[in-house]
Coordinates of C-alpha atoms in Angstrom, one line a residue:
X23 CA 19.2 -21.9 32.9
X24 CA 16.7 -23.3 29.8
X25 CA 14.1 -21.5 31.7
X26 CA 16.2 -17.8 31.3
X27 CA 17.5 -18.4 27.8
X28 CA 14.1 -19.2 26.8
X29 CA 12.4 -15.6 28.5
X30 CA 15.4 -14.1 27.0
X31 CA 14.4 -15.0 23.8
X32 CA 11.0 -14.6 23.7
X33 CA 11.7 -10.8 25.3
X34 CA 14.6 -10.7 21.8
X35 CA 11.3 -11.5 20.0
X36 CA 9.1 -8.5 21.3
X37 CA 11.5 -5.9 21.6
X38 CA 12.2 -7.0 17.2
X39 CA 8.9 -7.0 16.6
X40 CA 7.7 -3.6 18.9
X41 CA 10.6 -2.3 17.2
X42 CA 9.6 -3.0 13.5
X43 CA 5.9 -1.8 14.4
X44 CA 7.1 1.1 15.8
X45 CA 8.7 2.7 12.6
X46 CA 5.5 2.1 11.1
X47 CA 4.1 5.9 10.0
X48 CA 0.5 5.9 11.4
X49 CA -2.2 7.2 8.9
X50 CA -2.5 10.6 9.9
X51 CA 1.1 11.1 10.4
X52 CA 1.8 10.4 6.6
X53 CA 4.0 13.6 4.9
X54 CA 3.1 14.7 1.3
X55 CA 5.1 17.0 -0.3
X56 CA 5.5 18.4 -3.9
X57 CA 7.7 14.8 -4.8
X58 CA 5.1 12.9 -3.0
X59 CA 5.9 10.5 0.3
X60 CA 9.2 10.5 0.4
X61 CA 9.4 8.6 3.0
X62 CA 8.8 4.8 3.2
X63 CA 5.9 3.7 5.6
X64 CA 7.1 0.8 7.1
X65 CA 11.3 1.2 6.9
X66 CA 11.1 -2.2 5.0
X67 CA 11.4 -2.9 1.5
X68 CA 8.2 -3.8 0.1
X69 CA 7.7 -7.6 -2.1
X70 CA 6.8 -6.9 -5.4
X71 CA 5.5 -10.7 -5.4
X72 CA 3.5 -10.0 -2.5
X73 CA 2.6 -6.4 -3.8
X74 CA 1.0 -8.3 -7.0
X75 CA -0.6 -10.0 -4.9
X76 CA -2.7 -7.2 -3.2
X77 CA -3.1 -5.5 -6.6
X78 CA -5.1 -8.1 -7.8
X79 CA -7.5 -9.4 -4.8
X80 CA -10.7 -8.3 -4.9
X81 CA -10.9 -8.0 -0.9
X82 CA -7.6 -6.0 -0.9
X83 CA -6.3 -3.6 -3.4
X84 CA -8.5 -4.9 -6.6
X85 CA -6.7 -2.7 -8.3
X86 CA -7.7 -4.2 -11.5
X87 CA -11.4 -3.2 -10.7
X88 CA -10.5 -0.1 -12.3
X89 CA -7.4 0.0 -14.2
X90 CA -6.0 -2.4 -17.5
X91 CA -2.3 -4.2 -15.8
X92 CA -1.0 -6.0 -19.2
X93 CA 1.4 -7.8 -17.0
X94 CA -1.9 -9.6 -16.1
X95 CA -3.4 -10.5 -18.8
X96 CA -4.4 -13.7 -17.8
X97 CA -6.1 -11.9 -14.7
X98 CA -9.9 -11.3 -15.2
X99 CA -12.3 -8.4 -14.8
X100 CA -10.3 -5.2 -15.9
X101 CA -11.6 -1.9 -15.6
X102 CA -11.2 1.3 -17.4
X103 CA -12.4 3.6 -14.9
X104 CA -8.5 4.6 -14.2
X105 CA -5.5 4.8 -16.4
X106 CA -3.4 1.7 -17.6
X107 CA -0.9 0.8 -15.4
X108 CA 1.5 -0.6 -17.9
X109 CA 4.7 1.5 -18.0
X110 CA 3.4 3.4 -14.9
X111 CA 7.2 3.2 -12.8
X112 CA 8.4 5.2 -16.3
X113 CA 5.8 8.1 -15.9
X114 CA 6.1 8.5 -11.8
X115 CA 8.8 8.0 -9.5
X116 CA 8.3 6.3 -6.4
X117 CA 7.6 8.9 -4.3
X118 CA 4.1 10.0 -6.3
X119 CA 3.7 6.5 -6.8
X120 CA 3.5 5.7 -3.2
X121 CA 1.3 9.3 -2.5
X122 CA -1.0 8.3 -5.2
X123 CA -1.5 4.9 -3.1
X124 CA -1.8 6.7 0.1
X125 CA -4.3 8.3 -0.4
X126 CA -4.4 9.5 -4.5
X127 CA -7.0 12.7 -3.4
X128 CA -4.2 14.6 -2.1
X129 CA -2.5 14.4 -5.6
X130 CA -5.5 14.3 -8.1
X131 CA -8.4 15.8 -6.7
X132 CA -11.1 15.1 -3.8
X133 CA -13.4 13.9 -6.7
X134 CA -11.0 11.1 -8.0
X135 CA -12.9 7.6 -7.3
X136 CA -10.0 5.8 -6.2
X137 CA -9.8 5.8 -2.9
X138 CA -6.9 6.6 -0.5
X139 CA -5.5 2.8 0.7
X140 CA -4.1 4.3 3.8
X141 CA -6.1 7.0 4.6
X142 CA -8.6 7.1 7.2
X143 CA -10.4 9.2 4.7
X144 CA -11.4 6.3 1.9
X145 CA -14.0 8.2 0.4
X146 CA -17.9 8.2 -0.1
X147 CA -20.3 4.8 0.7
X148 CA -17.5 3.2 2.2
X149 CA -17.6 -0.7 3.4
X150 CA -18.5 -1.1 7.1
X151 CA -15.5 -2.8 7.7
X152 CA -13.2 0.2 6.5
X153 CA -15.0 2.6 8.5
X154 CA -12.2 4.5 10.8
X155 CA -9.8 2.1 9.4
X156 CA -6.9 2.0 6.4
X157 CA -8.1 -0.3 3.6
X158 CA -4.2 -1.8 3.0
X159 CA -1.6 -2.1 5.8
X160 CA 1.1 0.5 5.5
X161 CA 3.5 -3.0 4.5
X162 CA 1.0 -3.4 2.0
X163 CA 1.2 -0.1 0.6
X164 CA 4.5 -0.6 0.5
X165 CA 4.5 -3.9 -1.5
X166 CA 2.4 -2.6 -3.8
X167 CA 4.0 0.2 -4.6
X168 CA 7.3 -2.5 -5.0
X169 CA 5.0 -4.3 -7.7
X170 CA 4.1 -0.7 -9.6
X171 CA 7.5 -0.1 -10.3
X172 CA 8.2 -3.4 -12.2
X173 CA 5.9 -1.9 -14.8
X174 CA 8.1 -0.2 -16.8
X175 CA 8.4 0.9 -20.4

C-alpha cells in the first residue's frame, strides 16, 4: 500500500508539472496583435520580486545596461541607450509591455538594439549560448513584465 500511494503521488507530481509546462506558449507560437500579447505566456501570474530580479542581472535581463530604473537607484551601471523606465506601467498597458519584452522589434523597429527576450530571433553578434535559444524563460518574461508595472507615475 506505501509502495502505491507513493507512485501515485509522484505520477500527481508529473501530470502538475507536464501540465503547467504545457500551457507554456513556445517562442514561435507567440501572437502579437495591434494591443500587443494579449495573452500571458505561461498561464501564471508573474513575481514582480522575482521579475526585479531578472531586470537587474547582468546574465539575465540586465535591463539596466541600457535604460535609467529610479526604483534602483542604489543599483549600479545605468545606461541611457533606451528610455527611462520610471512610470513606464502609466505609458503602456500590459499587453505592449509584455510584446515589447518578447521580442520589442516587432513593435519598434528591426533596428532597435534591444533584443527580443523570448524570441529565437535576439538580434546581431549574439552570445554563443543564446544561439537558437530564448534569452529569458517565458516565466521570466512574465515576472518581469510583473515588476514593469510597479513603475508607475
Amino acid at each position: 500500500m506505501r509502495r502505491m500511494n507513493f507512485t501515485l503521488g509522484v505520477a500527481a507530481a508529473i501530470m502538475l508539472s507536464t501540465a503547467a509546462w504545457s500551457s507554456e506558449i513556445a517562442p514561435e507560437a507567440v501572437e502579437f496583435t495591434d494591443e500587443g500579447i494579449t495573452t500571458s505566456l505561461t498561464g501564471t501570474p508573474g513575481d514582480p520580486v522575482e521579475g526585479a530580479k531578472v531586470f537587474k542581472d547582468t546574465g539575465l535581463g540586465n535591463c539596466l545596461a541600457c535604460h535609467v530604473n529610479a526604483a534602483m537607484a542604489s543599483d549600479q551601471f545605468h545606461g541611457d541607450v533606451g528610455p527611462a523606465l520610471d512610470g513606464v506601467a502609466s505609458r503602456y498597458e500590459e499587453p505592449m509591455l509584455r510584446a515589447i519584452l518578447v521580442n520589442s522589434k516587432t513593435v519598434f523597429t528591426d533596428q532597435t538594439v534591444m533584443p527580443g527576450f523570448y524570441s529565437l530571433d535576439v538580434g546581431k553578434n549574439v552570445a554563443e549560448k543564446f544561439v537558437g535559444k530564448t534569452i529569458l524563460t517565458a516565466q521570466q518574461v512574465e515576472d518581469v513584465l510583473a515588476y514593469l508595472g510597479t513603475l508607475k507615475e
